[in-house]
Coordinates of C-alpha atoms (C1' of nucleotides) in Angstrom, one line a residue:
Chain R
X141 CA 119.1 98.9 93.8
X142 CA 120.7 98.0 97.1
X143 CA 120.3 94.4 98.1
X144 CA 117.9 94.3 95.1
X145 CA 115.4 91.9 96.6
X146 CA 112.4 91.0 94.6
X147 CA 109.1 92.2 95.8
X148 CA 107.4 94.4 98.1
X149 CA 108.9 97.6 99.2
X150 CA 105.8 98.9 100.9
X151 CA 105.3 95.7 102.9
X152 CA 109.0 95.7 103.7
X153 CA 108.8 99.2 105.1
X154 CA 105.6 98.6 107.0
X155 CA 107.1 95.5 108.5
X156 CA 110.1 97.4 109.6
X157 CA 107.9 99.9 111.4
X158 CA 106.1 97.0 113.1
X159 CA 109.4 95.5 114.1
X160 CA 110.5 98.7 115.7
X161 CA 107.3 99.1 117.6
X162 CA 107.2 95.5 118.8
X163 CA 110.8 95.1 119.7
X164 CA 111.2 98.2 121.7
X165 CA 109.0 97.3 124.6
X166 CA 108.0 100.9 125.1
X167 CA 105.5 102.9 123.1
X168 CA 107.1 104.7 120.1
X169 CA 106.3 108.2 119.0
X170 CA 105.5 108.9 115.4
X171 CA 108.5 111.1 115.0
X172 CA 110.9 108.6 116.5
X173 CA 109.8 106.2 113.8
X174 CA 110.2 108.7 111.1
X175 CA 113.7 109.5 112.3
X176 CA 114.8 105.9 112.7
X177 CA 113.6 104.6 109.3
X178 CA 114.3 107.8 107.5
X179 CA 111.1 107.7 105.5
X180 CA 109.0 110.7 104.6
X181 CA 106.5 111.7 107.2
X182 CA 103.7 111.2 104.7
X183 CA 104.9 107.7 103.9
X184 CA 105.3 106.8 107.5
X185 CA 101.9 108.2 108.3
X186 CA 100.2 106.2 105.6
X187 CA 101.9 103.0 106.5
X188 CA 101.0 103.4 110.1
X189 CA 97.4 104.1 109.2
X190 CA 97.2 100.9 107.2
X191 CA 98.7 98.9 110.1
X192 CA 96.4 100.5 112.5
X193 CA 93.3 99.7 110.4
X194 CA 94.5 96.1 110.5
X195 CA 95.0 96.0 114.2
X196 CA 98.7 95.5 113.9
X197 CA 99.5 98.7 115.8
X198 CA 97.5 100.7 118.2
X199 CA 98.0 104.3 119.1
X200 CA 97.2 105.1 122.6
X201 CA 95.6 108.3 123.7
X202 CA 99.0 109.9 124.0
X203 CA 99.4 109.3 120.3
X204 CA 102.2 106.8 120.8
X205 CA 102.3 103.5 118.9
X206 CA 102.2 100.1 120.5
X207 CA 101.7 96.6 119.3
X208 CA 98.0 96.2 118.2
X209 CA 95.2 93.9 119.2
X210 CA 96.5 91.1 116.9
X211 CA 99.5 90.8 119.1
X212 CA 97.5 90.9 122.3
X213 CA 95.3 88.3 120.8
X214 CA 98.1 86.0 120.0
X215 CA 99.7 86.6 123.5
X216 CA 96.4 85.5 125.1
X217 CA 96.4 82.2 123.4
X218 CA 97.8 79.3 125.4
X219 CA 99.8 78.3 122.4
X220 CA 101.8 81.6 122.4
X221 CA 104.3 80.5 124.9
X222 CA 104.5 77.2 123.2
X223 CA 105.7 79.1 120.1
X224 CA 108.5 80.6 122.0
X225 CA 109.4 77.1 123.2
X226 CA 109.5 76.0 119.6
X227 CA 112.0 78.7 118.7
X228 CA 114.1 77.8 121.7
X229 CA 113.9 74.0 121.3
X230 CA 116.9 73.4 119.0
X231 CA 119.1 75.5 121.3
X232 CA 117.8 73.7 124.4
X233 CA 118.3 70.3 122.9
X234 CA 121.8 71.2 121.9
X235 CA 122.5 72.4 125.5
X236 CA 121.1 69.2 126.8
X237 CA 123.4 67.2 124.5
X238 CA 126.4 69.1 125.6
X239 CA 125.7 69.1 129.3
X240 CA 123.7 65.9 129.5
X241 CA 121.5 67.6 132.1
X242 CA 118.0 69.0 132.2
X243 CA 117.4 72.2 130.4
X244 CA 114.6 74.6 131.2
X245 CA 113.0 77.7 129.6
X246 CA 111.2 80.3 131.7
X247 CA 109.5 83.7 131.1
X248 CA 108.2 86.2 133.6
X249 CA 104.4 86.2 133.7
X250 CA 102.3 88.1 136.1
X251 CA 105.1 89.0 138.4
X252 CA 106.1 85.4 138.7
X253 CA 108.4 83.0 136.9
X254 CA 106.8 80.5 134.7
X255 CA 108.8 77.6 133.3
X256 CA 107.4 76.8 129.9
X257 CA 109.5 74.1 128.5
X258 CA 112.0 71.5 129.4
X259 CA 114.4 69.1 127.8
X260 CA 115.1 66.2 130.1
X261 CA 118.5 65.0 131.2
X262 CA 119.5 61.7 129.8
X263 CA 120.2 60.5 133.3
X264 CA 117.6 58.8 135.3
X265 CA 118.2 60.9 138.3
X266 CA 117.6 64.5 137.8
X267 CA 114.8 64.2 135.3
X268 CA 111.9 65.8 137.2
X269 CA 109.4 67.9 135.5
X270 CA 109.5 71.6 136.3
X271 CA 107.2 73.0 133.7
X272 CA 104.4 74.9 135.3
X273 CA 105.7 74.1 138.8
X274 CA 105.5 77.1 141.1
X275 CA 108.9 77.8 142.6
X276 CA 110.2 80.8 144.6
X277 CA 112.1 82.6 141.9
X278 CA 114.8 84.0 144.1
X279 CA 116.0 80.5 144.8
X280 CA 116.5 79.6 141.2
X281 CA 119.0 80.4 138.5
X282 CA 116.2 81.3 136.1
X283 CA 114.7 83.7 138.6
X284 CA 118.0 85.4 139.4
X285 CA 118.5 86.0 135.7
X286 CA 115.1 87.5 135.2
X287 CA 115.5 89.6 138.3
X288 CA 119.0 90.7 137.4
X289 CA 118.0 92.0 134.0
X290 CA 114.7 93.6 135.1
X291 CA 112.5 91.1 133.4
X292 CA 110.9 90.4 136.7
X293 CA 110.1 93.1 139.3
X294 CA 112.3 92.6 142.4
X295 CA 110.6 90.8 145.2
X296 CA 109.5 93.1 148.0
X297 CA 108.3 90.8 150.8
X298 CA 110.2 88.2 152.7
X299 CA 112.5 85.9 150.7
X300 CA 111.3 82.5 151.5
X301 CA 113.9 80.1 152.9
X302 CA 113.8 76.8 151.2
X303 CA 117.1 75.4 152.3
X304 CA 120.0 76.6 154.4
X305 CA 121.5 78.1 151.3
X306 CA 118.5 80.0 150.1
X307 CA 119.1 83.8 149.9
X308 CA 117.0 85.5 152.4
X309 CA 118.7 88.9 152.9
X310 CA 117.6 91.5 150.4
X311 CA 120.9 93.5 150.4
X312 CA 122.9 90.3 149.9
X313 CA 120.5 89.2 147.2
X314 CA 120.8 92.5 145.4
X315 CA 124.5 92.1 145.5
X316 CA 124.2 88.6 144.0
X317 CA 122.3 90.2 141.1
X318 CA 125.1 92.6 140.5
X319 CA 127.3 89.6 140.2
X320 CA 124.9 88.0 137.8
X321 CA 125.0 91.0 135.5
X322 CA 128.8 91.1 135.7
X323 CA 129.2 87.5 134.7
X324 CA 126.2 87.3 132.4
X325 CA 124.9 84.2 134.0
X326 CA 123.4 83.1 137.4
X327 CA 123.8 80.0 139.5
X328 CA 121.8 78.5 142.3
X329 CA 123.6 75.9 144.5
X330 CA 121.4 73.9 146.8
X331 CA 119.2 77.0 147.2
X332 CA 115.9 75.5 146.1
X333 CA 116.6 71.9 147.1
X334 CA 119.6 70.4 148.7
X335 CA 121.6 68.6 146.1
X336 CA 120.1 70.5 143.2
X337 CA 122.2 73.0 141.3
X338 CA 121.2 75.1 138.3
X339 CA 123.0 77.6 136.1
X340 CA 121.0 80.0 134.0
X341 CA 121.5 82.8 131.4
X342 CA 119.3 85.3 129.7
X343 CA 117.6 85.3 126.3
X344 CA 117.6 88.7 124.8
X345 CA 115.9 90.5 122.0
X346 CA 117.9 92.5 119.5
X347 CA 117.5 95.7 121.6
X348 CA 119.1 93.9 124.6
X349 CA 115.9 93.4 126.6
X350 CA 115.8 90.1 128.5
X351 CA 112.6 88.3 127.8
X352 CA 113.3 84.8 128.9
X353 CA 115.9 82.6 130.7
X354 CA 117.3 79.2 130.1
X355 CA 118.9 77.0 132.7
X356 CA 120.8 73.8 133.0
X357 CA 120.2 71.9 136.2
X358 CA 121.1 68.7 137.8
X359 CA 122.5 67.0 140.9
X360 CA 125.0 69.3 142.6
X361 CA 127.8 66.8 142.4
X362 CA 127.4 66.2 138.7
X363 CA 127.1 69.9 137.9
X364 CA 130.2 70.7 140.0
X365 CA 132.1 68.0 138.2
X366 CA 131.2 69.6 134.9
X367 CA 132.2 73.0 136.2
X368 CA 129.8 75.8 137.0
X369 CA 131.7 78.5 135.2
X370 CA 132.2 76.3 132.2
X371 CA 128.4 75.8 132.1
X372 CA 127.7 79.4 132.6
X373 CA 129.9 80.4 129.7
X374 CA 128.5 77.6 127.6
X375 CA 125.0 78.9 128.2
X376 CA 125.9 82.5 127.4
X377 CA 127.5 81.4 124.2
X378 CA 124.7 79.1 123.0
X379 CA 122.0 81.6 123.9
X380 CA 123.6 84.2 121.8
X381 CA 122.3 82.2 118.8
X382 CA 118.8 82.0 120.2
X383 CA 118.8 85.7 120.9
X384 CA 119.7 86.3 117.3
X385 CA 116.6 84.3 116.3
X386 CA 114.5 86.8 118.2
X387 CA 116.3 89.8 116.8
X388 CA 116.3 91.2 113.4
X389 CA 119.5 91.6 111.5
X390 CA 119.8 95.3 110.6
X391 CA 120.4 94.3 107.0
X392 CA 122.2 97.6 106.4
X393 CA 120.8 99.0 103.3
X394 CA 121.9 102.3 101.8
X395 CA 118.9 104.5 102.3
X396 CA 117.9 106.2 99.1
X397 CA 117.6 109.5 101.0
Chain I
X225 CA 88.0 101.2 93.8
X226 CA 85.7 99.7 96.4
X227 CA 85.9 101.5 99.7
X228 CA 88.4 103.7 98.0
X229 CA 90.6 104.3 101.0
X230 CA 93.7 106.3 100.5
X231 CA 96.9 104.5 100.7
X232 CA 98.5 101.2 100.7
X233 CA 97.1 98.3 98.9
X234 CA 100.0 96.0 99.4
X235 CA 100.3 96.7 103.1
X236 CA 96.5 96.2 103.4
X237 CA 96.7 92.8 101.7
X238 CA 99.8 91.7 103.6
X239 CA 98.0 92.7 106.8
X240 CA 95.0 90.7 105.8
X241 CA 97.2 87.7 105.4
X242 CA 98.7 88.2 108.8
X243 CA 95.3 88.6 110.3
X244 CA 94.2 85.3 108.9
X245 CA 97.3 83.5 110.1
X246 CA 97.1 84.9 113.6
X247 CA 93.4 84.7 114.2
X248 CA 93.0 81.2 113.1
X249 CA 94.9 79.5 115.9
X250 CA 96.0 76.7 113.6
X251 CA 98.7 76.8 111.0
X252 CA 97.5 77.9 107.6
X253 CA 98.5 76.4 104.3
X254 CA 99.6 78.6 101.4
X255 CA 96.7 77.5 99.3
X256 CA 94.1 78.1 101.9
X257 CA 95.3 81.7 102.1
X258 CA 95.2 82.1 98.4
X259 CA 91.7 80.8 98.3
X260 CA 90.4 82.9 101.2
X261 CA 91.8 86.2 100.0
X262 CA 91.3 85.5 96.3
X263 CA 94.7 87.0 95.4
X264 CA 97.0 85.6 92.7
X265 CA 99.3 82.9 93.9
X266 CA 102.2 85.0 92.8
X267 CA 101.1 88.0 94.8
X268 CA 100.3 85.9 97.9
X269 CA 103.7 84.2 97.6
X270 CA 105.6 87.5 97.4
X271 CA 103.7 89.1 100.3
X272 CA 104.3 86.1 102.5
X273 CA 108.0 86.1 101.7
X274 CA 108.2 89.7 102.7
X275 CA 106.4 88.9 106.0
X276 CA 108.6 86.0 106.6
X277 CA 111.7 88.0 106.0
X278 CA 110.5 90.4 108.7
X279 CA 109.7 87.6 111.2
X280 CA 106.0 88.3 111.1
X281 CA 105.1 84.9 109.9
X282 CA 107.0 81.6 110.2
X283 CA 106.6 78.6 108.0
X284 CA 107.1 75.4 109.8
X285 CA 108.8 72.4 108.3
X286 CA 105.4 71.2 106.9
X287 CA 105.2 74.4 105.0
X288 CA 102.3 75.8 106.9
X289 CA 102.3 79.4 108.1
X290 CA 102.1 80.5 111.7
X291 CA 102.6 83.7 113.6
X292 CA 106.3 84.6 113.5
X293 CA 108.9 85.4 116.0
X294 CA 107.8 88.9 116.5
X295 CA 104.5 87.6 117.9
X296 CA 106.3 85.1 120.2
X297 CA 108.6 87.8 121.3
X298 CA 105.7 90.0 122.2
X299 CA 103.9 87.2 123.9
X300 CA 106.9 86.5 126.1
X301 CA 107.0 90.0 127.4
X302 CA 105.3 90.5 130.8
X303 CA 103.5 93.4 129.4
X304 CA 101.7 91.3 126.8
X305 CA 98.9 90.3 129.0
X306 CA 98.7 93.8 130.3
X307 CA 97.9 94.9 126.8
X308 CA 95.0 92.5 126.7
X309 CA 93.8 94.0 129.9
X310 CA 94.0 97.4 128.4
X311 CA 91.7 96.3 125.5
X312 CA 89.3 94.8 128.0
X313 CA 89.4 97.7 130.5
X314 CA 86.6 99.8 129.2
X315 CA 84.2 96.8 129.0
X316 CA 85.2 95.6 132.4
X317 CA 84.6 99.0 133.9
X318 CA 81.3 99.3 132.3
X319 CA 80.4 95.9 133.7
X320 CA 81.5 97.0 137.1
X321 CA 79.3 100.1 136.8
X322 CA 76.3 98.1 135.8
X323 CA 76.7 95.4 138.4
X324 CA 78.5 97.3 141.1
X325 CA 80.5 94.2 141.7
X326 CA 84.1 93.0 141.1
X327 CA 85.0 92.2 137.5
X328 CA 87.9 89.9 136.6
X329 CA 89.6 88.9 133.4
X330 CA 91.4 85.6 133.0
X331 CA 93.3 83.7 130.3
X332 CA 94.5 80.2 130.1
X333 CA 98.3 79.9 130.6
X334 CA 100.3 76.8 130.9
X335 CA 97.3 74.6 131.6
X336 CA 96.1 76.8 134.4
X337 CA 93.9 79.8 134.7
X338 CA 95.5 83.1 135.3
X339 CA 93.6 86.1 136.3
X340 CA 95.2 89.1 134.8
X341 CA 93.1 92.1 135.6
X342 CA 90.4 93.2 137.9
X343 CA 88.0 96.1 138.4
X344 CA 87.0 96.4 142.0
X345 CA 83.5 96.5 143.3
X346 CA 82.5 99.8 144.8
X347 CA 81.3 98.0 147.9
X348 CA 83.8 97.6 150.7
X349 CA 82.9 93.9 151.1
X350 CA 83.8 91.8 148.1
X351 CA 86.8 93.8 147.0
X352 CA 89.5 91.2 147.3
X353 CA 92.3 91.0 144.9
X354 CA 92.2 87.9 142.7
X355 CA 94.9 88.9 140.1
X356 CA 97.7 86.3 140.1
X357 CA 96.0 84.3 142.8
X358 CA 96.1 80.6 142.2
X359 CA 92.6 79.1 142.3
X360 CA 91.3 75.7 141.3
X361 CA 89.7 76.5 137.9
X362 CA 86.9 74.0 138.2
X363 CA 85.5 75.9 141.2
X364 CA 85.3 79.2 139.3
X365 CA 83.0 80.7 136.7
X366 CA 86.1 81.9 134.7
X367 CA 87.5 78.4 134.8
X368 CA 84.3 76.8 133.7
X369 CA 84.0 79.1 130.8
X370 CA 87.6 78.3 129.6
X371 CA 87.0 74.6 130.1
X372 CA 83.6 74.7 128.3
X373 CA 85.0 76.3 125.2
X374 CA 88.2 74.3 125.1
X375 CA 90.5 77.2 126.0
X376 CA 91.8 75.1 128.9
X377 CA 92.4 71.4 128.7
X378 CA 90.0 69.5 130.9
X379 CA 91.3 68.6 134.3
X380 CA 92.4 64.9 134.5
X381 CA 93.1 64.3 138.2
X382 CA 90.9 64.6 141.2
X383 CA 88.8 67.7 141.4
X384 CA 89.7 69.5 144.5
X385 CA 86.9 70.1 147.0
X386 CA 87.0 73.6 148.3
X387 CA 83.5 73.8 149.7
X388 CA 80.5 71.5 150.0
X389 CA 79.3 72.9 146.7
X390 CA 82.5 72.3 144.7
X391 CA 82.1 70.1 141.8
X392 CA 84.1 66.9 142.3
X393 CA 82.5 64.4 140.0
X394 CA 83.9 64.4 136.5
X395 CA 80.7 63.2 134.8
X396 CA 78.7 65.8 136.6
X397 CA 81.2 68.5 135.8
X398 CA 81.2 67.6 132.1
X399 CA 77.5 67.9 132.1
X400 CA 77.8 71.3 133.7
X401 CA 80.1 72.4 130.9
X402 CA 77.4 71.3 128.4
X403 CA 75.0 73.6 130.2
X404 CA 77.6 76.4 130.0
X405 CA 77.9 76.1 126.3
X406 CA 74.1 76.0 125.9
X407 CA 73.6 79.2 127.9
X408 CA 76.7 81.0 126.9
X409 CA 77.8 81.8 130.4
X410 CA 78.9 80.0 133.6
X411 CA 78.2 80.4 137.3
X412 CA 79.9 79.3 140.4
X413 CA 77.8 79.5 143.6
X414 CA 79.7 79.0 146.8
X415 CA 81.9 76.5 145.0
X416 CA 85.2 78.3 145.7
X417 CA 84.3 79.9 149.0
X418 CA 81.1 79.9 150.9
X419 CA 79.2 83.1 150.3
X420 CA 81.1 83.9 147.1
X421 CA 79.3 83.7 143.8
X422 CA 80.6 84.5 140.3
X423 CA 79.2 84.6 136.8
X424 CA 81.5 84.4 133.8
X425 CA 81.3 84.5 130.0
X426 CA 83.8 84.1 127.2
X427 CA 85.8 86.6 125.1
X428 CA 86.0 85.3 121.6
X429 CA 88.1 86.2 118.5
X430 CA 86.4 86.7 115.2
X431 CA 86.7 83.0 114.3
X432 CA 84.8 82.1 117.5
X433 CA 87.8 80.8 119.5
X434 CA 87.6 81.6 123.1
X435 CA 90.8 83.3 124.3
X436 CA 89.7 84.7 127.7
X437 CA 86.9 85.0 130.1
X438 CA 85.4 87.8 132.2
X439 CA 83.5 87.3 135.4
X440 CA 81.5 89.4 137.8
X441 CA 81.7 88.2 141.4
X442 CA 80.5 89.2 144.8
X443 CA 78.7 88.0 147.9
X444 CA 76.2 85.3 147.0
X445 CA 73.3 87.2 148.5
X446 CA 74.0 90.4 146.5
X447 CA 74.5 88.5 143.3
X448 CA 71.4 86.5 143.8
X449 CA 69.5 89.7 144.4
X450 CA 70.7 91.1 141.2
X451 CA 69.8 87.9 139.4
X452 CA 72.3 85.3 138.1
X453 CA 70.6 84.9 134.8
X454 CA 70.3 88.6 134.3
X455 CA 74.1 88.9 135.0
X456 CA 74.9 86.1 132.7
X457 CA 73.0 87.7 129.8
X458 CA 74.5 91.0 130.6
X459 CA 78.0 89.6 130.4
X460 CA 77.3 87.9 127.2
X461 CA 75.9 91.0 125.7
X462 CA 78.7 93.3 126.8
X463 CA 81.5 90.9 125.9
X464 CA 80.2 90.8 122.3
X465 CA 81.6 94.3 122.0
X466 CA 84.9 93.3 123.4
X467 CA 85.1 90.3 121.2
X468 CA 84.5 92.5 118.2
X469 CA 87.5 94.5 119.3
X470 CA 89.6 91.4 118.9
X471 CA 88.1 90.5 115.6
X472 CA 88.6 92.0 112.3
X473 CA 85.6 93.4 110.4
X474 CA 85.6 91.4 107.1
X475 CA 85.5 94.7 105.1
X476 CA 83.7 93.0 102.3
X477 CA 85.5 94.2 99.2
X478 CA 84.7 93.0 95.7
X479 CA 87.8 91.2 94.5
X480 CA 89.2 92.6 91.3
X481 CA 89.5 89.1 89.9
Chain O
dT5 C1' 95.3 137.4 123.0
dC6 C1' 97.9 136.5 119.2
dA7 C1' 102.0 134.9 116.8
dA8 C1' 105.3 131.4 116.1
dT9 C1' 106.7 126.6 116.3
dA10 C1' 105.9 121.9 116.2
dA11 C1' 103.5 117.4 115.0
dG12 C1' 100.9 115.1 111.8
dT13 C1' 97.6 114.6 107.8
dT14 C1' 96.0 115.3 103.1
dC15 C1' 97.0 116.5 98.3
dC16 C1' 99.1 115.7 93.9
dA17 C1' 101.9 114.6 89.8
dC18 C1' 105.3 111.4 88.7
dA19 C1' 107.7 107.2 88.4
dC20 C1' 108.6 103.3 90.6
dT21 C1' 106.8 99.1 92.2
dA22 C1' 103.3 95.7 92.8
dT23 C1' 100.4 92.9 90.0
dG24 C1' 98.5 88.6 87.7
dG25 C1' 99.1 85.4 84.1
dA26 C1' 102.1 82.1 82.2
dA27 C1' 106.2 79.7 82.3
dC28 C1' 108.8 77.1 85.3
dC29 C1' 110.5 74.0 89.1
dG30 C1' 110.5 70.1 92.3
dC31 C1' 107.7 66.8 94.5
dT32 C1' 104.6 62.5 94.9
dG33 C1' 102.2 59.0 93.3
dT34 C1' 101.5 55.6 89.6
Chain N
dA239 C1' 108.5 58.3 82.8
dC240 C1' 104.8 61.0 83.1
dA241 C1' 100.9 63.5 85.0
dG242 C1' 99.3 66.3 88.7
dC243 C1' 99.9 69.4 92.3
dG244 C1' 101.9 73.2 95.2
dG245 C1' 104.7 76.9 95.0
dT246 C1' 108.1 80.3 92.9
dT247 C1' 110.1 83.2 89.3
dC248 C1' 109.6 86.0 85.3
dC249 C1' 107.8 89.8 82.8
dA250 C1' 105.2 93.8 80.6
dT251 C1' 101.7 96.7 82.2
dA252 C1' 99.3 100.1 84.8
dG253 C1' 98.1 100.9 89.0
dT254 C1' 99.8 102.2 93.3
dG255 C1' 103.0 104.1 96.5
dT256 C1' 106.1 107.9 96.9
dG257 C1' 108.0 112.4 98.8
dG258 C1' 107.6 117.3 98.8
dA259 C1' 104.5 121.1 99.8
dA260 C1' 100.3 122.8 101.4
dC261 C1' 97.2 122.4 105.0
dT262 C1' 95.3 121.5 109.8
dT263 C1' 95.6 121.2 114.6
dA264 C1' 98.0 121.4 119.0
dT265 C1' 101.5 123.6 121.9
dT266 C1' 104.4 127.2 123.5
dG267 C1' 105.8 131.8 124.5
dA268 C1' 105.2 136.6 125.2

DNA sequence: TCAATAAGTTCCACACTATGGAACCGCTGT
DNA sequence: ACAGCGGTTCCATAGTGTGGAACTTATTGA
């Protein structure tokens, strides 16, 4: 009845299970899945078995469910991150239109920050390529965002000093991250290079986990002229839409139970 | 009837579709999916719609199907590669047992080679950490494997010379890759560091695509003693099992059609 | 050691839901 | 305008998924 959509109920339910398992980064127990979807234990069990047979979920030795080999397989492909870029492209281009500056997308990978896509500024100056470039994350807006929201493990060793403005004191840096969380966005003024300023904000999944960050960057004077706070708020607002893309609208359906 | 497994036919079929879409790295057309699974167009259409609603597949503007946002989402998580490591762990440990040397796992990422896991040699000497370390791929067995099978785009610029044995000539390097493809494994003798030798082989998906590489490495004298060819063949044999893990057994079922 | 509780799987009759063929729709090329 | 192609919607049918209960294993407590 409810939402009366043509088609497959079983597939719909199985997909919902998969969604829960993949979106919550942590392993899910059988019973938590039963509770959350409100399906009969038997049904849930059968669906999960089917998914497991097809390598869509994997139950670890503790019996908890995690994304299966097909997901790992996809993640290992070089094109995987490109896919994320594709999802993010429209938003990034829109941000570039609005700010007229360079926009970057980064994810945490192997304890470091990896910039995976970029939309260039329309100005001549400021259009450098950052994709794949190795930068000290603590000096960047992207890095601060990922640090602030736990997407990247906090740096333990010395904080490299790139410029006179680079953060090098751990306590002070931690405090800066608190500020990032409060505002919802991060900035880096002349911290990586003199004259280079960036503002970044998080991309979240539906459960709130931060999986990526987007930044707008350009010459410090131009960015200041535009207004750092204005940029930060703009980013947060625009990325809300992107985050929604990654999430799954609850599609509140009256359970038959 | 055939294989008469209890449970969900619809989910099974939908999963099969997903498998096809994810495993073949390239976008799949609707009709190719219909052909390959032998299901009715209507059925296929409905299943794909359900998968699309749940972000498991995504149809691009050309109408072709690719893995959906849930896959991108998972790939963006730092834990994604860790998952691949987990799949590979048993094989890697077995290889380490057999060879008594250090075993490494690498995937291509952003045009570079990323080592994502390691099982240490049981010897004191030779147990260095390579995970996350940035190395010139053309000087490594792992890199050669990924280059040889197109998992990594061929290097364009100058080939960095790390030692007197490093390959620096493009034509010669290309020829070496031909040899790698012929043998099925790659070696790097003193090319990255003097006294360091590695042998690597590919990890494939069911459709033959190479998504990762595994290497065994140690002091040149110990590796030579063991036998490079013997190691190469061992790797190829052991990785067949790992590749199978990533693949999907065809589960030949007589179509009802 | 044994009983009691919990966690998950298998069984089964019922009815709902997925199925495939045909009709239908919207393009593209001619 | 029409034929040809790729894909979706419709519909009656029966095959398949469903939930409750019984059953099987772990886990806990005494």
